[in-house]
Coordinates of C-alpha atoms and ligand atoms in Angstrom, one line a residue:
X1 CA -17.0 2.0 -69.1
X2 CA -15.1 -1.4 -68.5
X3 CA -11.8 -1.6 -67.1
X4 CA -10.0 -2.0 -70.7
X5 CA -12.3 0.9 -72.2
X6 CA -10.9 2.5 -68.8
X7 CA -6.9 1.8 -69.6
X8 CA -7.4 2.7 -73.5
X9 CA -9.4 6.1 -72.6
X10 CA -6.7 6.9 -69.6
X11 CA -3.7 6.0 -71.8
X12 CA -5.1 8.5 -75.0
X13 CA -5.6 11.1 -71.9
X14 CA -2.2 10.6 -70.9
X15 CA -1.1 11.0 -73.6
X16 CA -3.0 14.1 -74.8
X17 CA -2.0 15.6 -71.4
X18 CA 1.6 15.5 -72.4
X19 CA 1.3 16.8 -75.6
X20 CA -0.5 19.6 -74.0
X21 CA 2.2 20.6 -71.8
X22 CA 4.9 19.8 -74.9
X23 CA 3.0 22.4 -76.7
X24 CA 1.1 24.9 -74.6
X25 CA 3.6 28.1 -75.0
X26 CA 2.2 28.0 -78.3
X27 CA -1.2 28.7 -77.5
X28 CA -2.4 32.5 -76.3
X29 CA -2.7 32.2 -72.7
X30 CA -5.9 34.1 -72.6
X31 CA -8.7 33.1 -74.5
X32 CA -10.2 34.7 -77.3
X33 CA -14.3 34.1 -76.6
X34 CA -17.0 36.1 -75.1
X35 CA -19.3 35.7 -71.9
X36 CA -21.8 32.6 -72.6
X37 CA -19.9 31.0 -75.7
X38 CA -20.2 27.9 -73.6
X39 CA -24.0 27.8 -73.7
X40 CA -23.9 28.3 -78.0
X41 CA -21.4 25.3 -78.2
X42 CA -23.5 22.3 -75.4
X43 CA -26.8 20.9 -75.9
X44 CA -29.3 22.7 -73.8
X45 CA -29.7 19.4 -72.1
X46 CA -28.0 16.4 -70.6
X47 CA -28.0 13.5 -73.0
X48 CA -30.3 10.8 -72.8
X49 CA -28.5 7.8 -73.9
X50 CA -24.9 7.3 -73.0
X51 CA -22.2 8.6 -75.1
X52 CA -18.7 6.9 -76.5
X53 CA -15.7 7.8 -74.4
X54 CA -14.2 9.3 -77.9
X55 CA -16.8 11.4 -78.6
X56 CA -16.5 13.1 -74.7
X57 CA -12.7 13.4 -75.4
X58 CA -13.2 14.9 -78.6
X59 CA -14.9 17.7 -77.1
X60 CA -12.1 18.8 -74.9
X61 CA -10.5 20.3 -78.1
X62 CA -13.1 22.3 -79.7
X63 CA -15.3 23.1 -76.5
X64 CA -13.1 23.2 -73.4
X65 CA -10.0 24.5 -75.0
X66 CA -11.5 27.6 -76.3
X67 CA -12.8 28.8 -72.6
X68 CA -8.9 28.2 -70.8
X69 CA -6.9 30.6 -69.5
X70 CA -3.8 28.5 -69.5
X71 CA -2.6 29.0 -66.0
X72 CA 0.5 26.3 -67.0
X73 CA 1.6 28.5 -69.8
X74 CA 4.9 30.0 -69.5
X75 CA 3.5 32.9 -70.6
X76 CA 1.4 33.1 -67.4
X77 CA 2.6 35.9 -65.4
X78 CA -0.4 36.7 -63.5
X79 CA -1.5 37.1 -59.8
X80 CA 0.8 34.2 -58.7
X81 CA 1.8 30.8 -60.0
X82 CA -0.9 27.7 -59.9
X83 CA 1.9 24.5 -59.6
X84 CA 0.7 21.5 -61.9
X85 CA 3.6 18.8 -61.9
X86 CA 3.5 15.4 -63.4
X87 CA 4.0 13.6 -59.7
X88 CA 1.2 16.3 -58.5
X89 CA -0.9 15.1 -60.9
X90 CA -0.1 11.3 -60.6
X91 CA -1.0 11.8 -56.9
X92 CA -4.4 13.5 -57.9
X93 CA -4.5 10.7 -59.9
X94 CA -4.0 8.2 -57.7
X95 CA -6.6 10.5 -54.9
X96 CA -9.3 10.0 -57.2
X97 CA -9.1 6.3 -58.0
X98 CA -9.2 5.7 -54.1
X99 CA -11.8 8.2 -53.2
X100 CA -12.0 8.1 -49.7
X101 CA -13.3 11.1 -47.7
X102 CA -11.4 10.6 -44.7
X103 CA -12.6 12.7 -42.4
X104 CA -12.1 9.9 -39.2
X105 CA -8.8 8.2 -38.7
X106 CA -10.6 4.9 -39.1
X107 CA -12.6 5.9 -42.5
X108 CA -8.8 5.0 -43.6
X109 CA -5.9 5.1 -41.6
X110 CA -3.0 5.9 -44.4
X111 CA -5.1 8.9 -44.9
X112 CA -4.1 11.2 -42.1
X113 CA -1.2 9.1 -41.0
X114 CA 0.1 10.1 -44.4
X115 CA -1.3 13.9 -44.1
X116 CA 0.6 14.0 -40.3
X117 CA 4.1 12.5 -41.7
X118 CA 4.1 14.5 -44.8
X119 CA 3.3 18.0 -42.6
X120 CA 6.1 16.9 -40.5
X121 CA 8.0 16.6 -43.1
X122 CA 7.1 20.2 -44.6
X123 CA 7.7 21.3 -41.1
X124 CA 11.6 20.7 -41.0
X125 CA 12.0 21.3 -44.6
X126 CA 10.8 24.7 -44.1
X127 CA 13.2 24.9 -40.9
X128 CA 9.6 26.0 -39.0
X129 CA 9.9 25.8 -35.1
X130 CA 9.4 22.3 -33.3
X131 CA 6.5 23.4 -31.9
X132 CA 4.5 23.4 -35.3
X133 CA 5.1 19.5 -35.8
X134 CA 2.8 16.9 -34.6
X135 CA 5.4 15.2 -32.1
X136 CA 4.9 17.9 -29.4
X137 CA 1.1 19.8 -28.9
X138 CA 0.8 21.3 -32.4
X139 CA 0.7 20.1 -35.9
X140 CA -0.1 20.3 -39.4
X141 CA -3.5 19.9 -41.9
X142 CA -3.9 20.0 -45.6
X143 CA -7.0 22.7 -46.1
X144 CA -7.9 24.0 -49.1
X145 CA -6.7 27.2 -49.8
X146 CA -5.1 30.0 -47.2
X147 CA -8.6 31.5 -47.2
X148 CA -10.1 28.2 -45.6
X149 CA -6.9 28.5 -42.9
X150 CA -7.4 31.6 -42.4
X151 CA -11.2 31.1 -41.5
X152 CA -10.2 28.2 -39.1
X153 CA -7.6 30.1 -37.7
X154 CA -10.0 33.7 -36.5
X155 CA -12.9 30.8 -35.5
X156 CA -10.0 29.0 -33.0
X157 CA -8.9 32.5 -32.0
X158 CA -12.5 34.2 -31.1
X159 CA -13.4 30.6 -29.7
X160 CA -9.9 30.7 -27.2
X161 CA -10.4 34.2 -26.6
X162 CA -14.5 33.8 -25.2
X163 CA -13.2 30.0 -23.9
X164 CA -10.9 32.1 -21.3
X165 CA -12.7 35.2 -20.7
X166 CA -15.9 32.9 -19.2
X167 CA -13.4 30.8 -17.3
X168 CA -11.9 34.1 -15.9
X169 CA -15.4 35.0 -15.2
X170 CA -16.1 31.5 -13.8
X171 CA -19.6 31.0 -15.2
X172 CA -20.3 27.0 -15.8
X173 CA -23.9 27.0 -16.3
X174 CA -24.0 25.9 -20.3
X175 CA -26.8 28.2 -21.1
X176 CA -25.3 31.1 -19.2
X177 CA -21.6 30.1 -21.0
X178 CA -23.7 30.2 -24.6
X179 CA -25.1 34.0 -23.6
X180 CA -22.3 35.0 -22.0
X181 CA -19.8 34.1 -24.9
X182 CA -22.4 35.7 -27.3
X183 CA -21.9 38.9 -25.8
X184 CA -17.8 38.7 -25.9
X185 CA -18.4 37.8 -29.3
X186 CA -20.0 41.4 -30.6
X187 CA -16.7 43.0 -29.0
X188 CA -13.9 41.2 -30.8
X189 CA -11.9 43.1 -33.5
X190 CA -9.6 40.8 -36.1
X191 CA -6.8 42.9 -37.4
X192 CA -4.7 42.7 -40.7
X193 CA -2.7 45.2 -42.7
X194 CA -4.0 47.3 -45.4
X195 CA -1.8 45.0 -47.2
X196 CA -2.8 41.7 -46.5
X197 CA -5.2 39.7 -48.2
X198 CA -8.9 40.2 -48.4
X199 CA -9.4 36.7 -46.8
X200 CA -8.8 38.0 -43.0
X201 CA -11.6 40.4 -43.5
X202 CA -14.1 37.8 -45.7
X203 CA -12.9 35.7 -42.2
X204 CA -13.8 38.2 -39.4
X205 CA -17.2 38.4 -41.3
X206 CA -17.8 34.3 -41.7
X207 CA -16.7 35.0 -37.6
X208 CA -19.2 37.8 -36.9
X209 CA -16.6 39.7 -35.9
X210 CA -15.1 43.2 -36.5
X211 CA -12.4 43.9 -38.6
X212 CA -9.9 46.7 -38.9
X213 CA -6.7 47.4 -41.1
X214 CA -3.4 48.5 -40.0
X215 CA -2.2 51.0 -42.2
X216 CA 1.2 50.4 -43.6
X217 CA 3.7 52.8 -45.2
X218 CA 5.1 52.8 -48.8
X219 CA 8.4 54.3 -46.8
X220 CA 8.3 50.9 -45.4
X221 CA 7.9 48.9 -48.8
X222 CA 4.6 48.2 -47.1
X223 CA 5.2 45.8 -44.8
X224 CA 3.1 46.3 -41.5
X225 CA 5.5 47.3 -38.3
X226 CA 4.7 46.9 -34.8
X227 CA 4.3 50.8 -34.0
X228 CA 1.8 51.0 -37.2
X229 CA 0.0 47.6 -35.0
X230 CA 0.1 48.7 -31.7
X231 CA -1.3 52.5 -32.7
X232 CA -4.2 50.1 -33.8
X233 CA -4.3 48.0 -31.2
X234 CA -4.5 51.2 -28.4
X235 CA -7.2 53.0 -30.8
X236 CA -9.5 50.1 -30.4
X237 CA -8.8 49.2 -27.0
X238 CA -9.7 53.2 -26.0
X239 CA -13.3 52.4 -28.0
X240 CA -13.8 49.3 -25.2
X241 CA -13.3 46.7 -27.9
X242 CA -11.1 43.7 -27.6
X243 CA -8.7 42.5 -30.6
X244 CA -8.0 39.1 -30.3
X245 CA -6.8 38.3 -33.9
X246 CA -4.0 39.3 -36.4
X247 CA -2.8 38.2 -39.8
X248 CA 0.8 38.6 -40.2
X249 CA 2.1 38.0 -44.2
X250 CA 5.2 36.5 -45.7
X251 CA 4.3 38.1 -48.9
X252 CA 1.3 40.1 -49.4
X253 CA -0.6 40.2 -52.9
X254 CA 0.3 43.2 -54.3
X255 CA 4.4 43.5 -53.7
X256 CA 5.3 40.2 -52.0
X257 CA 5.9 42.8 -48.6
X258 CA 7.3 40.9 -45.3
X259 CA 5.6 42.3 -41.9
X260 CA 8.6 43.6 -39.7
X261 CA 7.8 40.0 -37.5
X262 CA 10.2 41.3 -35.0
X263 CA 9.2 44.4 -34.1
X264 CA 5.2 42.7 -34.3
X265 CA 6.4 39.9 -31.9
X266 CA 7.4 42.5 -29.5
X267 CA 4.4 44.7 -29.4
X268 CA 2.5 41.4 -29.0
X269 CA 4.3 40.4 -26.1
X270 CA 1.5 42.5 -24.4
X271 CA -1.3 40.8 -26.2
X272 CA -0.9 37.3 -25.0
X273 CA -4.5 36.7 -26.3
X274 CA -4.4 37.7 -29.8
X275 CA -4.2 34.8 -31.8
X276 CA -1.3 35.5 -34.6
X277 CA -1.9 33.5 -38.3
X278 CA 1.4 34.1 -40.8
X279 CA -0.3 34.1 -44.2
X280 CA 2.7 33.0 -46.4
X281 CA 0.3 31.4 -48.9
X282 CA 2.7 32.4 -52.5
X283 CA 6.1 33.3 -50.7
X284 CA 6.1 30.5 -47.7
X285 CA 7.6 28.2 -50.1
X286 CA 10.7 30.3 -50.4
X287 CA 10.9 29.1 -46.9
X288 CA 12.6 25.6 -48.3
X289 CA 15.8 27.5 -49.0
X290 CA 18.3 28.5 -45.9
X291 CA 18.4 32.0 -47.3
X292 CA 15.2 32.6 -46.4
X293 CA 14.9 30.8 -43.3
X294 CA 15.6 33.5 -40.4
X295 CA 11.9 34.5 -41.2
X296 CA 11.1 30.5 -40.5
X297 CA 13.1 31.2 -37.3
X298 CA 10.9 34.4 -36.8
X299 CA 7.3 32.2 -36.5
X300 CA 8.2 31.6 -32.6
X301 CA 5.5 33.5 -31.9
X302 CA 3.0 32.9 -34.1
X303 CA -0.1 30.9 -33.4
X304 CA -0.4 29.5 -36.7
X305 CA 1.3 29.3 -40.4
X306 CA 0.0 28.8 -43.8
X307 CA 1.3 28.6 -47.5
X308 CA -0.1 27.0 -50.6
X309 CA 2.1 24.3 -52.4
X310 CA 0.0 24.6 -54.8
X311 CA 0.9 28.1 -55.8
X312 CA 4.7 27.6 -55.8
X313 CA 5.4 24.0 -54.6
X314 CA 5.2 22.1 -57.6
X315 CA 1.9 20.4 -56.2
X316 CA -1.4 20.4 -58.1
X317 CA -4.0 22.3 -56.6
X318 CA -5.5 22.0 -53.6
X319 CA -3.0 21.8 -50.9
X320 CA -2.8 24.7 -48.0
X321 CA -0.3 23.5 -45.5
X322 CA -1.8 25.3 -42.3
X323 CA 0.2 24.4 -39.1
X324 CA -0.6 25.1 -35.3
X325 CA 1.4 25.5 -32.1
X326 CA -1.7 24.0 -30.1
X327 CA -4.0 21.7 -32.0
X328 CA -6.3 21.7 -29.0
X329 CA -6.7 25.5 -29.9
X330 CA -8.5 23.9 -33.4
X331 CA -10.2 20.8 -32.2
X332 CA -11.6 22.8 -29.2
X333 CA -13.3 25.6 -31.5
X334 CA -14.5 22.8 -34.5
X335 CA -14.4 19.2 -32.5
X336 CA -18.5 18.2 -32.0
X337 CA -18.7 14.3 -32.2
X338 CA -22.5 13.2 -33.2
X339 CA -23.2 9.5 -32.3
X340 CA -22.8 8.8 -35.7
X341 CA -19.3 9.7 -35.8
X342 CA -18.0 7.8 -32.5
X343 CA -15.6 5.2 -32.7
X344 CA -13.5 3.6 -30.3
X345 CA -10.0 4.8 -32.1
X346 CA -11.2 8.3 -31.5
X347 CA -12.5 7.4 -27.9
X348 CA -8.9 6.3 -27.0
X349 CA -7.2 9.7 -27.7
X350 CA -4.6 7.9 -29.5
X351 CA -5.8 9.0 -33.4
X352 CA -5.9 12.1 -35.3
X353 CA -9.5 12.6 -36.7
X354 CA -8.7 16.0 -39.3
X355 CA -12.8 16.6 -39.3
X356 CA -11.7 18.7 -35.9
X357 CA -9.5 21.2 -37.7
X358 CA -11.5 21.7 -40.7
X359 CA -14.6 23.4 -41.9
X360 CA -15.9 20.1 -44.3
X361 CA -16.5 16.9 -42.4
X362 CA -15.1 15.0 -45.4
X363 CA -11.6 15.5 -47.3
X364 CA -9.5 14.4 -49.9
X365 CA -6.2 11.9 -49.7
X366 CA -4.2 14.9 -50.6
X367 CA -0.8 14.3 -48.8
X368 CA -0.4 11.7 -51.6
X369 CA 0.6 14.5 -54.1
X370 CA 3.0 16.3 -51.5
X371 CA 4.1 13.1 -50.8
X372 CA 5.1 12.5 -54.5
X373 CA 6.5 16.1 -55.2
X374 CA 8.7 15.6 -52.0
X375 CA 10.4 12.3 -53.2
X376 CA 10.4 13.1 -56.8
X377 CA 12.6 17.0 -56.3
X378 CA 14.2 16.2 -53.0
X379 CA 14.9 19.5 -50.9
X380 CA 17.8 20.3 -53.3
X381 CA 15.3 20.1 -56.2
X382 CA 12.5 22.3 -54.3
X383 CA 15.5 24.7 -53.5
X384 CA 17.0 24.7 -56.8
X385 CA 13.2 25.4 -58.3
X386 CA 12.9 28.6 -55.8
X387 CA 16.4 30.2 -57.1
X388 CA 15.7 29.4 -60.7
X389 CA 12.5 31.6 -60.4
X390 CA 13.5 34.4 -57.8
X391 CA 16.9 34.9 -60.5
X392 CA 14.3 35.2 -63.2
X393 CA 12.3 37.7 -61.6
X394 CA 15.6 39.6 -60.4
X395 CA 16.4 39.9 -64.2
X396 CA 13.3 41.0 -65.2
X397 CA 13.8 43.7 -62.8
X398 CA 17.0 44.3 -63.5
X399 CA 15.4 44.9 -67.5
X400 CA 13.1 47.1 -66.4
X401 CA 15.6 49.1 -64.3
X402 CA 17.5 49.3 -67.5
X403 CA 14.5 51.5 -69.1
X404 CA 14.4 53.6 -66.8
X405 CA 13.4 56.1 -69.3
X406 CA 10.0 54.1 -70.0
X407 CA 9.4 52.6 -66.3
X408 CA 9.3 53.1 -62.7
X409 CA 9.7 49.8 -60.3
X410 CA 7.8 50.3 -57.0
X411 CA 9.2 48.1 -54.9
X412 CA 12.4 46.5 -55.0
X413 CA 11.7 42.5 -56.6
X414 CA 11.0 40.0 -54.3
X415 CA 9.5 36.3 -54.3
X416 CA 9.8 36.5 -58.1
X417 CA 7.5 39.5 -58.5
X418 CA 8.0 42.7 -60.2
X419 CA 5.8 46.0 -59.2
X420 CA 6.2 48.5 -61.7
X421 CA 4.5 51.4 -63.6
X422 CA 5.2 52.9 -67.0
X423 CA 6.3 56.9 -66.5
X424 CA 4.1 60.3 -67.1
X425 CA 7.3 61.1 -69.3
X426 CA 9.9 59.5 -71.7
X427 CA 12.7 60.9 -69.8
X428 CA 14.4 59.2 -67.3
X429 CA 13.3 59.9 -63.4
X430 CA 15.3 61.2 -60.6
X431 CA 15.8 58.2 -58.9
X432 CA 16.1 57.3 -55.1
X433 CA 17.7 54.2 -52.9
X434 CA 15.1 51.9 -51.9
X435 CA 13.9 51.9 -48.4
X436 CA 14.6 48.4 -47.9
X437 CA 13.4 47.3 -44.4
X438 CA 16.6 46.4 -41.9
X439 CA 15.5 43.4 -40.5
X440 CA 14.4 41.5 -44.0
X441 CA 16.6 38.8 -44.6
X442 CA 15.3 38.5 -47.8
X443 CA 17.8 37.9 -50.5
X444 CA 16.1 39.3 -53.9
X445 CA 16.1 42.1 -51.8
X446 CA 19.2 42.6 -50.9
X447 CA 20.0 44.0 -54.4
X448 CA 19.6 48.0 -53.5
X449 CA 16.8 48.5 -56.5
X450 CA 16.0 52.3 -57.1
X451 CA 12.7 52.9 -56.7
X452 CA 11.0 56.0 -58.0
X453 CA 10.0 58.8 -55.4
X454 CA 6.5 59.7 -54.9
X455 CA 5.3 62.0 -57.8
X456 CA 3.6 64.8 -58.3
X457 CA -0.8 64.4 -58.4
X458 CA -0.7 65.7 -62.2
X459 CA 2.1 63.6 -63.0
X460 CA 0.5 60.6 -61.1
X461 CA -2.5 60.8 -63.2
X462 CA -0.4 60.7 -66.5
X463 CA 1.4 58.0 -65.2
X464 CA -1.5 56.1 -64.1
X465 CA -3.2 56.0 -68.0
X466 CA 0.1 55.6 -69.4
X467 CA 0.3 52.5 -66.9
X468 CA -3.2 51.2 -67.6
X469 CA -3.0 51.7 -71.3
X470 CA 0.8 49.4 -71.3
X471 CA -1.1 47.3 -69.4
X472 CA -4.7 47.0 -71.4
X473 CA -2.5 46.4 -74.9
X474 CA -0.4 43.6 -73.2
X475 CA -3.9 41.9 -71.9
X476 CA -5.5 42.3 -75.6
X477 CA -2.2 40.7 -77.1
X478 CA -3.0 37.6 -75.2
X479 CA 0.3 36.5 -75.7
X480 CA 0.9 36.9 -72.2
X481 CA -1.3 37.3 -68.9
X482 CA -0.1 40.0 -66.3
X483 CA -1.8 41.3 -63.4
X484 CA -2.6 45.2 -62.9
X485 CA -3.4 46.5 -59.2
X486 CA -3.7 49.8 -57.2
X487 CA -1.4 50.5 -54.7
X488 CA -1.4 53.8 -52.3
X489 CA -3.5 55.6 -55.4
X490 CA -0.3 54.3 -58.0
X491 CA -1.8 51.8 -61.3
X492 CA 1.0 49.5 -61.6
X493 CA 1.8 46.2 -63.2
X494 CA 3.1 43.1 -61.8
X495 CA 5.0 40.7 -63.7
X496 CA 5.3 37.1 -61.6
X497 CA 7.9 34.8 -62.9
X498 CA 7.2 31.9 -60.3
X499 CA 5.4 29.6 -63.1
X500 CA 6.7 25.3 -63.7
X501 CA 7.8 25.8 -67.2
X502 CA 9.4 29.9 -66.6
X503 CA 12.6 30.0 -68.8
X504 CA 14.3 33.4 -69.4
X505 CA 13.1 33.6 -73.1
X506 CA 9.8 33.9 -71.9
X507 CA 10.7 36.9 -69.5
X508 CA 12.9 38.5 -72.1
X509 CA 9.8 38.1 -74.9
X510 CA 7.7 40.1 -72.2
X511 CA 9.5 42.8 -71.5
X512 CA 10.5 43.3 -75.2
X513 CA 6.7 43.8 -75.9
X514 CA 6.4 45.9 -72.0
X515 CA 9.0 48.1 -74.1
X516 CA 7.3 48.0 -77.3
X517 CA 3.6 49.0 -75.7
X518 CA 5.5 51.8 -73.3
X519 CA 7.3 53.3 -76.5
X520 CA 4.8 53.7 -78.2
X521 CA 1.9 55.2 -75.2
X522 CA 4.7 57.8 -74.3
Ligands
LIG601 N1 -3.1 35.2 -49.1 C1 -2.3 35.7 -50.0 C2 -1.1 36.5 -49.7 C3 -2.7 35.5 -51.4 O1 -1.9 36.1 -52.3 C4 -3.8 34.8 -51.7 C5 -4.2 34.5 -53.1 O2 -3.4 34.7 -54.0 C6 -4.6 34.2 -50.6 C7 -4.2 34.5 -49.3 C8 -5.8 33.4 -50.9 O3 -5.4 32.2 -51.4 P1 -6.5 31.0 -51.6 O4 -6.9 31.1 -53.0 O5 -5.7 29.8 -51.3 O6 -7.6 31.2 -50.6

């Protein structure tokens, strides 16, 4: 392709990309074909000769279309929001035509001095303590998703925890320190809530660790407290293990829950050497706006933070925004410098070289796009984009608190999401205060939402098809895309309103046909 072929072929893109956007609530988010149809429609093998560009482009229509779930659809109310923005996408844009795997400060400066002004940035725009920002002995890294953090984070916690425990025991002999720290290592426990994400446990196996769950309450909108941590912590101290990590969440998957971070903090204050990660990865952006910042005030004691602009941020995906308090906890656990990657920049101590706090030696010039999105919305924009999408998921709670009759909302709204199920009966339930959690500053949950009170098994069985059956005609509509869980034994439905192009016809559309489905099941 020569450079004109290149502007005429990226021009036509451009513009089909817009169009796409201009017209994408009128395609079904889901799509309508079967395992395979890929295979049926592509030529079993790779072509021989060279094809035109306009034949290749042609194809996107009538071979890639058909397979996309349109995650950028305003009709996309599932698990949570995937941000694509035009300024994310010029700075993918811009990633791609400068392809350079930076993984050394000197493979191209601009690269991580970008990444380590940007993070900065996202520090103080998410009111996060001092500590986190690169000035003082922590700092910030663009990974790949909160799963990848989280990995690095339990591999620099077991890798502080054996670091101190042979320096207590004074061994210096390498060989002995390897054996040694291999037998610490078949001890450790990694903790998490029955609540938080499945990546803390996928980490503490990549570790070769333990794992065990805290259990959490539904009395306590399921949010993990410090007495449901620290009857953990004792259980597996009195078996002779040794925790030495814990994932806190701002947000967890299924109902957006907040840990009780204060009550956590204290209990911790007599486990100086478990490593505390915050996984904020959907809600952390909320963190922008001053209403939600007393849990930014909160991290003081955490070890490490992650969210995911590029669930709620208005940045293309990938980029995890994981910061530290001690960056020597990361490069300490990941730094090993091979001849080949020596340099006299990283010999003077005076450069950042990111390959230390990753897994991948190489990475992408992603600060670009959260350079972009942050000049483009300003933090009045970001903040304005947070409200517009936690008012839209307060009314559609407020809509389905109006049907009582037909639903029953689990946990009060928050972060944009709505947990509900459909009823065993058509009559309106006995309805109860919600047990909102005390310390929660969080403002969608301020609103005192009713929440249904635990029902009876029979009933909970009823309710539970009822649920799945709302939910199962709503899927085969594929007008719009929901996510169904399990929580505590209950089927519900959550209904995220946290997408770029969310307007409140789209959320009044779905629960119109929530209402329509529900009317007819009971
Ligand atoms: N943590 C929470 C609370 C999540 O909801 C998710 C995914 O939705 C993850 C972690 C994993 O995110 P990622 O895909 O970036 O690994």
């Amino acid at each position: 392709m020569t450079g004109q072929q290149f502007c005429d072929a990226a021009i036509g893109a451009v513009h089909e990309i817009e169009k796409y956007y201009n017209t994408l609530s009128e395609r079904p988010v889901l799509p309508s074909i079967g395992p395979g149809y890929l295979q049926k429609l592509l030529p079993s093998e790779a072509p021989q000769e060279g094809e035109a560009w306009q034949d290749i482009a042609r194809d996107i229509e009538s071979k890639i279309m058909p397979g996309m779930t349109h995650w950028q659809s305003p009709k996309y109310m599932a698990f949570f929001s995937a941000s694509s923005t035009y300024p994310g996408i010029l700075g993918e844009m811009w990633s791609a035509a400068l392809t350079v795997p930076a993984f050394n400060w000197i493979c191209s400066p601009v690269v991580t001095e970008l990444e380590t002004v940007v993070l900065d940035w996202v520090a103080d725009v998410l009111n996060l303590p001092s500590t986190f920002k690169s000035q003082g002995e922590g700092g910030g890294v663009i990974q790949g998703s909160a799963s990848e953090s989280i990995v690095v984070a339990v591999i620099a916690a077991r890798e502080r925890y054996v670091r101190n425990q042979v320096e207590r025991e004074g061994i210096t002999d390498p060989e002995e320190i390897e054996d040694r720290s291999c037998e610490i290592r078949t001890q450790l426990v990694a903790l998490g809530s029955d609540q938080a994400h499945s990546s803390t446990k996928k980490a503490a196996i990549i570790a070769g660790t333990r794992f065990r769950s805290v259990t959490t309450q539904r009395s306590n909108n399921y949010s993990m407290t410090g007495k449901d941590l620290k009857a953990k912590l004792q259980e597996i101290e009195a078996k002779g293990l040794k925790p030495y990590y814990v994932t806190v969440s701002i947000g967890t998957t299924n109902t957006c829950a907040v840990d009780d971070m204060l009550s956590i903090a204290e209990v911790l204050k007599d486990y100086p050497e478990v490593w505390v990660h915050c996984d904020a990865a959907y809600a952390g952006s909320a963190l922008v706006c001053p209403e939600y910042q007393e849990l930014s005030r909160q991290m003081a004691f955490v070890d490490s933070f992650d969210f995911n602009m590029h669930k709620w941020l208005l940045t293309n995906f990938d980029a995890s925004c994981m910061f530290v308090r001690k960056r020597h906890n990361l490069t300490a656990a990941l730094g090993i410098t091979p001849a080949y990657l020596k340099n006299d920049y990283t010999e003077s101590g005076l450069v950042t070289d990111y390959r230390d706090w990753q897994i991948p030696l190489g990475r992408r010039f992603r600060s670009l796009k959260i350079w972009f999105v942050l000049r483009t919305w300003g933090v009045q924009g970001l903040r304005a984009h947070i409200r517009h999408h936690v008012n839209l998921g307060n009314l559609f709670a407020s809509l389905i608190e109006s049907r009582g009759d037909l639903f029953s909302i689990i946990t009060p709204p928050a972060f944009a999401l709505t947990v509900f199920t459909v009823n065993s009966t058509g009559k309106r339930k006995v309805q109860m205060e919600a047990a909102t959690n005390g310390a929660d500053p969080r403002p969608d949950q301020d609103r005192q939402v009713p929440v249904t009170p635990d029902v009876a098994d029979g009933e909970l069985e009823i309710a539970n098809r009822h649920t799945k059956e709302v939910y199962d005609r709503i899927d085969q509509s594929k007008e719009f895309f929901l996510t169904s869980t399990v929580i505590g034994g209950v089927f519900a439905i959550r209904v995220v309103a946290a997408n770029p192009l969310a307007e409140e016809k789209y959320v009044r559309r779905c629960f119109e046909l929530l209402v329509q489905y529900a009317e007819s099941v009971l």
